[in-house]
PDB file of C-alpha atoms in Angstrom:
ATOM      1  CA  UNK A   1    -156.032 -39.109 -61.640  1.00  0.00           C
ATOM      2  CA  UNK A   2    -152.789 -39.661 -63.546  1.00  0.00           C
ATOM      3  CA  UNK A   3    -153.126 -40.603 -67.202  1.00  0.00           C
ATOM      4  CA  UNK A   4    -150.439 -42.409 -69.155  1.00  0.00           C
ATOM      5  CA  UNK A   5    -149.047 -40.167 -71.912  1.00  0.00           C
ATOM      6  CA  UNK A   6    -149.933 -41.095 -75.479  1.00  0.00           C
ATOM      7  CA  UNK A   7    -146.679 -42.067 -77.167  1.00  0.00           C
ATOM      8  CA  UNK A   8    -145.904 -42.049 -80.866  1.00  0.00           C
ATOM      9  CA  UNK A   9    -143.650 -45.088 -80.501  1.00  0.00           C
ATOM     10  CA  UNK A  10    -143.512 -48.520 -78.924  1.00  0.00           C
ATOM     11  CA  UNK A  11    -140.203 -49.220 -77.245  1.00  0.00           C
ATOM     12  CA  UNK A  12    -138.788 -52.457 -78.638  1.00  0.00           C
ATOM     13  CA  UNK A  13    -135.293 -52.763 -77.288  1.00  0.00           C
ATOM     14  CA  UNK A  14    -133.965 -55.507 -79.516  1.00  0.00           C
ATOM     15  CA  UNK A  15    -130.598 -57.117 -78.951  1.00  0.00           C
ATOM     16  CA  UNK A  16    -127.407 -55.123 -79.307  1.00  0.00           C
ATOM     17  CA  UNK A  17    -124.618 -56.532 -81.431  1.00  0.00           C
ATOM     18  CA  UNK A  18    -121.144 -56.665 -79.927  1.00  0.00           C
ATOM     19  CA  UNK A  19    -120.219 -53.613 -81.997  1.00  0.00           C
ATOM     20  CA  UNK A  20    -123.252 -51.647 -80.841  1.00  0.00           C
ATOM     21  CA  UNK A  21    -122.507 -52.521 -77.233  1.00  0.00           C
ATOM     22  CA  UNK A  22    -118.939 -51.282 -77.710  1.00  0.00           C
ATOM     23  CA  UNK A  23    -120.326 -48.098 -79.258  1.00  0.00           C
ATOM     24  CA  UNK A  24    -122.344 -47.346 -76.132  1.00  0.00           C
ATOM     25  CA  UNK A  25    -119.336 -47.999 -73.926  1.00  0.00           C
ATOM     26  CA  UNK A  26    -116.716 -46.081 -75.903  1.00  0.00           C
ATOM     27  CA  UNK A  27    -118.469 -43.686 -78.306  1.00  0.00           C
ATOM     28  CA  UNK A  28    -121.498 -42.524 -76.346  1.00  0.00           C
ATOM     29  CA  UNK A  29    -119.354 -40.465 -73.921  1.00  0.00           C
ATOM     30  CA  UNK A  30    -118.007 -38.556 -76.955  1.00  0.00           C
ATOM     31  CA  UNK A  31    -121.030 -38.284 -79.252  1.00  0.00           C
ATOM     32  CA  UNK A  32    -124.025 -39.053 -77.037  1.00  0.00           C
ATOM     33  CA  UNK A  33    -126.109 -36.411 -75.271  1.00  0.00           C
ATOM     34  CA  UNK A  34    -127.514 -37.268 -71.851  1.00  0.00           C
ATOM     35  CA  UNK A  35    -130.679 -35.301 -71.146  1.00  0.00           C
ATOM     36  CA  UNK A  36    -133.512 -35.418 -68.632  1.00  0.00           C
ATOM     37  CA  UNK A  37    -136.845 -33.565 -68.996  1.00  0.00           C
ATOM     38  CA  UNK A  38    -136.634 -30.117 -67.491  1.00  0.00           C
ATOM     39  CA  UNK A  39    -132.913 -29.708 -68.132  1.00  0.00           C
ATOM     40  CA  UNK A  40    -132.020 -26.829 -70.498  1.00  0.00           C
ATOM     41  CA  UNK A  41    -129.959 -27.982 -73.460  1.00  0.00           C
ATOM     42  CA  UNK A  42    -127.032 -25.808 -74.563  1.00  0.00           C
ATOM     43  CA  UNK A  43    -126.825 -26.727 -78.257  1.00  0.00           C
ATOM     44  CA  UNK A  44    -123.621 -24.808 -79.179  1.00  0.00           C
ATOM     45  CA  UNK A  45    -121.761 -26.500 -76.332  1.00  0.00           C
ATOM     46  CA  UNK A  46    -122.490 -29.949 -77.795  1.00  0.00           C
ATOM     47  CA  UNK A  47    -120.390 -29.478 -80.908  1.00  0.00           C
ATOM     48  CA  UNK A  48    -116.748 -28.799 -81.700  1.00  0.00           C
ATOM     49  CA  UNK A  49    -117.708 -26.033 -84.146  1.00  0.00           C
ATOM     50  CA  UNK A  50    -120.716 -23.801 -83.387  1.00  0.00           C
ATOM     51  CA  UNK A  51    -123.076 -23.883 -86.397  1.00  0.00           C
ATOM     52  CA  UNK A  52    -126.853 -23.854 -86.901  1.00  0.00           C
ATOM     53  CA  UNK A  53    -128.348 -27.137 -85.662  1.00  0.00           C
ATOM     54  CA  UNK A  54    -130.907 -29.314 -87.430  1.00  0.00           C
ATOM     55  CA  UNK A  55    -132.784 -31.944 -85.409  1.00  0.00           C
ATOM     56  CA  UNK A  56    -133.795 -35.291 -86.890  1.00  0.00           C
ATOM     57  CA  UNK A  57    -136.547 -37.123 -85.016  1.00  0.00           C
ATOM     58  CA  UNK A  58    -136.547 -40.917 -85.209  1.00  0.00           C
ATOM     59  CA  UNK A  59    -133.463 -41.619 -87.340  1.00  0.00           C
ATOM     60  CA  UNK A  60    -133.927 -45.424 -87.397  1.00  0.00           C
ATOM     61  CA  UNK A  61    -130.541 -47.029 -87.978  1.00  0.00           C
ATOM     62  CA  UNK A  62    -129.033 -43.610 -88.686  1.00  0.00           C
ATOM     63  CA  UNK A  63    -127.431 -44.386 -92.046  1.00  0.00           C
ATOM     64  CA  UNK A  64    -129.245 -41.643 -93.969  1.00  0.00           C
ATOM     65  CA  UNK A  65    -128.577 -39.073 -91.227  1.00  0.00           C
ATOM     66  CA  UNK A  66    -124.884 -39.999 -91.170  1.00  0.00           C
ATOM     67  CA  UNK A  67    -124.758 -39.660 -94.967  1.00  0.00           C
ATOM     68  CA  UNK A  68    -126.403 -36.235 -94.743  1.00  0.00           C
ATOM     69  CA  UNK A  69    -123.971 -35.080 -92.051  1.00  0.00           C
ATOM     70  CA  UNK A  70    -121.011 -36.370 -94.080  1.00  0.00           C
ATOM     71  CA  UNK A  71    -122.204 -34.529 -97.204  1.00  0.00           C
ATOM     72  CA  UNK A  72    -122.694 -31.346 -95.177  1.00  0.00           C
ATOM     73  CA  UNK A  73    -119.175 -31.611 -93.735  1.00  0.00           C
ATOM     74  CA  UNK A  74    -117.695 -32.160 -97.192  1.00  0.00           C
ATOM     75  CA  UNK A  75    -119.320 -28.965 -98.484  1.00  0.00           C
ATOM     76  CA  UNK A  76    -117.707 -26.967 -95.692  1.00  0.00           C
ATOM     77  CA  UNK A  77    -119.096 -25.072 -92.696  1.00  0.00           C
ATOM     78  CA  UNK A  78    -122.861 -25.287 -92.657  1.00  0.00           C
ATOM     79  CA  UNK A  79    -124.952 -27.277 -90.211  1.00  0.00           C
ATOM     80  CA  UNK A  80    -124.584 -29.472 -87.198  1.00  0.00           C
ATOM     81  CA  UNK A  81    -127.063 -32.296 -86.656  1.00  0.00           C
ATOM     82  CA  UNK A  82    -128.694 -33.705 -83.534  1.00  0.00           C
ATOM     83  CA  UNK A  83    -130.245 -37.125 -84.068  1.00  0.00           C
ATOM     84  CA  UNK A  84    -133.030 -38.344 -81.790  1.00  0.00           C
ATOM     85  CA  UNK A  85    -134.007 -41.998 -81.440  1.00  0.00           C
ATOM     86  CA  UNK A  86    -135.459 -44.148 -78.656  1.00  0.00           C
ATOM     87  CA  UNK A  87    -134.323 -47.592 -79.828  1.00  0.00           C
ATOM     88  CA  UNK A  88    -130.907 -48.645 -78.572  1.00  0.00           C
ATOM     89  CA  UNK A  89    -129.792 -50.758 -81.573  1.00  0.00           C
ATOM     90  CA  UNK A  90    -130.399 -47.815 -83.914  1.00  0.00           C
ATOM     91  CA  UNK A  91    -128.482 -45.477 -81.620  1.00  0.00           C
ATOM     92  CA  UNK A  92    -125.596 -47.941 -81.431  1.00  0.00           C
ATOM     93  CA  UNK A  93    -125.570 -48.311 -85.205  1.00  0.00           C
ATOM     94  CA  UNK A  94    -125.391 -44.551 -85.735  1.00  0.00           C
ATOM     95  CA  UNK A  95    -122.564 -44.199 -83.219  1.00  0.00           C
ATOM     96  CA  UNK A  96    -120.587 -46.726 -85.270  1.00  0.00           C
ATOM     97  CA  UNK A  97    -121.342 -44.755 -88.442  1.00  0.00           C
ATOM     98  CA  UNK A  98    -120.093 -41.560 -86.790  1.00  0.00           C
ATOM     99  CA  UNK A  99    -116.858 -43.351 -85.956  1.00  0.00           C
ATOM    100  CA  UNK A 100    -116.517 -44.912 -89.418  1.00  0.00           C
ATOM    101  CA  UNK A 101    -117.091 -41.615 -91.236  1.00  0.00           C
ATOM    102  CA  UNK A 102    -115.105 -39.560 -88.687  1.00  0.00           C
ATOM    103  CA  UNK A 103    -117.975 -37.102 -88.248  1.00  0.00           C
ATOM    104  CA  UNK A 104    -117.680 -34.139 -85.912  1.00  0.00           C
ATOM    105  CA  UNK A 105    -120.966 -32.406 -86.808  1.00  0.00           C
ATOM    106  CA  UNK A 106    -123.375 -35.045 -85.502  1.00  0.00           C
ATOM    107  CA  UNK A 107    -124.529 -35.829 -81.964  1.00  0.00           C
ATOM    108  CA  UNK A 108    -126.997 -38.453 -80.764  1.00  0.00           C
ATOM    109  CA  UNK A 109    -129.694 -38.327 -78.111  1.00  0.00           C
ATOM    110  CA  UNK A 110    -131.938 -41.091 -76.797  1.00  0.00           C
ATOM    111  CA  UNK A 111    -135.143 -39.332 -75.747  1.00  0.00           C
ATOM    112  CA  UNK A 112    -138.808 -38.777 -76.569  1.00  0.00           C
ATOM    113  CA  UNK A 113    -139.052 -35.930 -79.085  1.00  0.00           C
ATOM    114  CA  UNK A 114    -142.295 -34.636 -77.661  1.00  0.00           C
ATOM    115  CA  UNK A 115    -140.675 -34.276 -74.237  1.00  0.00           C
ATOM    116  CA  UNK A 116    -137.642 -32.482 -75.687  1.00  0.00           C
ATOM    117  CA  UNK A 117    -139.742 -30.003 -77.666  1.00  0.00           C
ATOM    118  CA  UNK A 118    -142.127 -29.011 -74.883  1.00  0.00           C
ATOM    119  CA  UNK A 119    -141.930 -25.391 -73.706  1.00  0.00           C
ATOM    120  CA  UNK A 120    -139.998 -24.582 -70.523  1.00  0.00           C
ATOM    121  CA  UNK A 121    -139.813 -25.615 -67.790  1.00  0.00           C
ATOM    122  CA  UNK A 122    -140.455 -29.179 -69.017  1.00  0.00           C
ATOM    123  CA  UNK A 123    -138.689 -29.164 -72.384  1.00  0.00           C
ATOM    124  CA  UNK A 124    -135.023 -28.747 -73.177  1.00  0.00           C
ATOM    125  CA  UNK A 125    -134.716 -26.475 -76.219  1.00  0.00           C
ATOM    126  CA  UNK A 126    -134.738 -22.665 -76.160  1.00  0.00           C
ATOM    127  CA  UNK A 127    -137.016 -20.723 -78.457  1.00  0.00           C
ATOM    128  CA  UNK A 128    -135.790 -20.331 -82.063  1.00  0.00           C
ATOM    129  CA  UNK A 129    -132.764 -22.555 -81.381  1.00  0.00           C
ATOM    130  CA  UNK A 130    -132.948 -24.836 -84.443  1.00  0.00           C
ATOM    131  CA  UNK A 131    -132.445 -24.183 -88.135  1.00  0.00           C
ATOM    132  CA  UNK A 132    -134.552 -27.195 -89.070  1.00  0.00           C
ATOM    133  CA  UNK A 133    -136.459 -30.270 -87.930  1.00  0.00           C
ATOM    134  CA  UNK A 134    -136.549 -33.493 -89.965  1.00  0.00           C
ATOM    135  CA  UNK A 135    -139.085 -36.291 -89.586  1.00  0.00           C
ATOM    136  CA  UNK A 136    -138.539 -39.074 -92.093  1.00  0.00           C
ATOM    137  CA  UNK A 137    -140.846 -42.086 -92.309  1.00  0.00           C
ATOM    138  CA  UNK A 138    -142.414 -41.926 -88.848  1.00  0.00           C
ATOM    139  CA  UNK A 139    -144.721 -44.711 -87.731  1.00  0.00           C
ATOM    140  CA  UNK A 140    -148.015 -44.037 -89.594  1.00  0.00           C
ATOM    141  CA  UNK A 141    -150.163 -45.846 -87.022  1.00  0.00           C
ATOM    142  CA  UNK A 142    -152.584 -46.898 -89.772  1.00  0.00           C
ATOM    143  CA  UNK A 143    -155.431 -48.236 -87.629  1.00  0.00           C
ATOM    144  CA  UNK A 144    -158.133 -45.665 -86.855  1.00  0.00           C
ATOM    145  CA  UNK A 145    -157.970 -46.294 -83.110  1.00  0.00           C
ATOM    146  CA  UNK A 146    -154.231 -45.562 -83.152  1.00  0.00           C
ATOM    147  CA  UNK A 147    -154.353 -42.269 -85.070  1.00  0.00           C
ATOM    148  CA  UNK A 148    -153.948 -40.371 -81.785  1.00  0.00           C
ATOM    149  CA  UNK A 149    -150.432 -41.848 -81.601  1.00  0.00           C
ATOM    150  CA  UNK A 150    -149.306 -40.137 -84.790  1.00  0.00           C
ATOM    151  CA  UNK A 151    -146.594 -37.683 -83.848  1.00  0.00           C
ATOM    152  CA  UNK A 152    -147.734 -34.958 -86.254  1.00  0.00           C
ATOM    153  CA  UNK A 153    -150.576 -33.282 -84.389  1.00  0.00           C
ATOM    154  CA  UNK A 154    -151.406 -29.569 -83.966  1.00  0.00           C
ATOM    155  CA  UNK A 155    -149.830 -29.297 -80.492  1.00  0.00           C
ATOM    156  CA  UNK A 156    -146.670 -31.042 -81.650  1.00  0.00           C
ATOM    157  CA  UNK A 157    -146.341 -28.726 -84.652  1.00  0.00           C
ATOM    158  CA  UNK A 158    -146.758 -25.696 -82.384  1.00  0.00           C
ATOM    159  CA  UNK A 159    -143.906 -27.013 -80.257  1.00  0.00           C
ATOM    160  CA  UNK A 160    -141.790 -27.476 -83.386  1.00  0.00           C
ATOM    161  CA  UNK A 161    -142.579 -23.906 -84.447  1.00  0.00           C
ATOM    162  CA  UNK A 162    -141.418 -22.626 -81.063  1.00  0.00           C
ATOM    163  CA  UNK A 163    -137.931 -24.097 -81.435  1.00  0.00           C
ATOM    164  CA  UNK A 164    -137.493 -23.169 -85.109  1.00  0.00           C
ATOM    165  CA  UNK A 165    -135.727 -19.940 -85.951  1.00  0.00           C
ATOM    166  CA  UNK A 166    -137.601 -17.661 -88.360  1.00  0.00           C
ATOM    167  CA  UNK A 167    -137.081 -19.080 -91.837  1.00  0.00           C
ATOM    168  CA  UNK A 168    -136.159 -22.480 -90.407  1.00  0.00           C
ATOM    169  CA  UNK A 169    -137.528 -25.581 -92.105  1.00  0.00           C
ATOM    170  CA  UNK A 170    -139.683 -28.545 -91.185  1.00  0.00           C
ATOM    171  CA  UNK A 171    -139.211 -31.464 -93.571  1.00  0.00           C
ATOM    172  CA  UNK A 172    -141.249 -34.662 -93.305  1.00  0.00           C
ATOM    173  CA  UNK A 173    -141.442 -37.670 -95.593  1.00  0.00           C
ATOM    174  CA  UNK A 174    -143.647 -40.768 -95.637  1.00  0.00           C
ATOM    175  CA  UNK A 175    -144.646 -43.538 -98.006  1.00  0.00           C
ATOM    176  CA  UNK A 176    -148.049 -43.946 -96.329  1.00  0.00           C
ATOM    177  CA  UNK A 177    -150.517 -41.878 -98.363  1.00  0.00           C
ATOM    178  CA  UNK A 178    -153.187 -41.462 -95.630  1.00  0.00           C
ATOM    179  CA  UNK A 179    -150.553 -40.217 -93.198  1.00  0.00           C
ATOM    180  CA  UNK A 180    -149.178 -37.833 -95.811  1.00  0.00           C
ATOM    181  CA  UNK A 181    -152.678 -36.395 -96.226  1.00  0.00           C
ATOM    182  CA  UNK A 182    -153.021 -36.135 -92.451  1.00  0.00           C
ATOM    183  CA  UNK A 183    -149.732 -34.246 -92.086  1.00  0.00           C
ATOM    184  CA  UNK A 184    -150.602 -31.906 -94.939  1.00  0.00           C
ATOM    185  CA  UNK A 185    -153.983 -31.126 -93.362  1.00  0.00           C
ATOM    186  CA  UNK A 186    -152.538 -30.526 -89.889  1.00  0.00           C
ATOM    187  CA  UNK A 187    -149.679 -28.245 -90.950  1.00  0.00           C
ATOM    188  CA  UNK A 188    -151.550 -26.336 -93.639  1.00  0.00           C
ATOM    189  CA  UNK A 189    -154.091 -25.488 -90.923  1.00  0.00           C
ATOM    190  CA  UNK A 190    -151.349 -23.465 -89.148  1.00  0.00           C
ATOM    191  CA  UNK A 191    -150.641 -20.772 -91.763  1.00  0.00           C
ATOM    192  CA  UNK A 192    -149.672 -18.258 -89.091  1.00  0.00           C
ATOM    193  CA  UNK A 193    -146.711 -20.520 -88.230  1.00  0.00           C
ATOM    194  CA  UNK A 194    -145.758 -22.328 -91.435  1.00  0.00           C
ATOM    195  CA  UNK A 195    -145.474 -21.612 -95.136  1.00  0.00           C
ATOM    196  CA  UNK A 196    -145.855 -24.647 -97.413  1.00  0.00           C
ATOM    197  CA  UNK A 197    -142.933 -24.242 -99.839  1.00  0.00           C
ATOM    198  CA  UNK A 198    -144.803 -26.209-102.522  1.00  0.00           C
ATOM    199  CA  UNK A 199    -148.017 -24.221-102.116  1.00  0.00           C
ATOM    200  CA  UNK A 200    -151.003 -24.845 -99.897  1.00  0.00           C
ATOM    201  CA  UNK A 201    -152.355 -28.372-100.295  1.00  0.00           C
ATOM    202  CA  UNK A 202    -149.307 -29.552-102.272  1.00  0.00           C
ATOM    203  CA  UNK A 203    -146.451 -31.942-101.633  1.00  0.00           C
ATOM    204  CA  UNK A 204    -142.848 -30.971-102.356  1.00  0.00           C
ATOM    205  CA  UNK A 205    -140.389 -32.551-104.735  1.00  0.00           C
ATOM    206  CA  UNK A 206    -137.883 -34.742-102.949  1.00  0.00           C
ATOM    207  CA  UNK A 207    -134.931 -32.472-102.068  1.00  0.00           C
ATOM    208  CA  UNK A 208    -131.567 -33.783-103.206  1.00  0.00           C
ATOM    209  CA  UNK A 209    -130.272 -33.146 -99.687  1.00  0.00           C
ATOM    210  CA  UNK A 210    -132.413 -35.975 -98.274  1.00  0.00           C
ATOM    211  CA  UNK A 211    -130.591 -39.308 -98.627  1.00  0.00           C
ATOM    212  CA  UNK A 212    -132.888 -42.300 -99.182  1.00  0.00           C
ATOM    213  CA  UNK A 213    -133.625 -44.396 -96.096  1.00  0.00           C
ATOM    214  CA  UNK A 214    -134.104 -48.133 -95.787  1.00  0.00           C
ATOM    215  CA  UNK A 215    -137.814 -47.495 -95.135  1.00  0.00           C
ATOM    216  CA  UNK A 216    -138.034 -45.504 -98.360  1.00  0.00           C
ATOM    217  CA  UNK A 217    -136.317 -48.222-100.388  1.00  0.00           C
ATOM    218  CA  UNK A 218    -138.612 -50.839 -98.860  1.00  0.00           C
ATOM    219  CA  UNK A 219    -141.665 -48.731 -99.661  1.00  0.00           C
ATOM    220  CA  UNK A 220    -140.531 -48.256-103.255  1.00  0.00           C
ATOM    221  CA  UNK A 221    -140.093 -52.018-103.638  1.00  0.00           C
ATOM    222  CA  UNK A 222    -143.705 -52.351-102.504  1.00  0.00           C
ATOM    223  CA  UNK A 223    -144.790 -49.774-105.053  1.00  0.00           C
ATOM    224  CA  UNK A 224    -145.474 -47.011-102.529  1.00  0.00           C
ATOM    225  CA  UNK A 225    -145.219 -43.374-103.554  1.00  0.00           C
ATOM    226  CA  UNK A 226    -143.018 -41.269-101.299  1.00  0.00           C
ATOM    227  CA  UNK A 227    -144.446 -37.921-100.160  1.00  0.00           C
ATOM    228  CA  UNK A 228    -142.230 -35.033 -99.039  1.00  0.00           C
ATOM    229  CA  UNK A 229    -143.565 -32.051 -97.107  1.00  0.00           C
ATOM    230  CA  UNK A 230    -141.317 -29.005 -96.707  1.00  0.00           C
ATOM    231  CA  UNK A 231    -142.406 -25.981 -94.680  1.00  0.00           C
ATOM    232  CA  UNK A 232    -140.732 -22.740 -93.628  1.00  0.00           C
ATOM    233  CA  UNK A 233    -141.235 -21.124 -90.245  1.00  0.00           C
ATOM    234  CA  UNK A 234    -142.842 -17.727 -90.684  1.00  0.00           C
TER     235      UNK A 234
END
């Protein structure tokens, strides 16, 4: 029997604006990364300047990731960024931001993160190939019957650990308190892989390097507390 994979997202295509459509036609060939499961991904070859690469999973409309990449470029040589998103309008929006800000340290991929992070021969990333992984405001899947769809699960975090270089970081943020507790429980239960930088059972202060997202601003308007979790790969 073949079972449908449990996905952490629902693909809602939405309608592309004229600008986003142009971005796919003219900017994707320059800044987009075409990848199929099972293909090895050569990260240094994606960028003009070889630097450590941080992966952001589910960047939404990409504005906060573009702001982070712009700040990193302004400080001088540091990190490259690979942004991962499945929704076409968000990808198109980020491509336009890359053009507007004239960024050279950011590339975009449209793929399922869990497929990309799987070990060879199915996944695409070599061991210890990333300096960091970011996961900001993922879908919390609040209903009990949907909790299996939450992307932060033990197997997923083991896959993240595989691609992180020693000392690399995993940084997650959410404004959904039950999901924050879930993530803390899952990752703290892997002490052989991760060190909680705030101490076991504790959330981190919001790092200044994380620009606010539209989801964060919306959550704050609703009175939600934002939880940051920052771990280091042992």
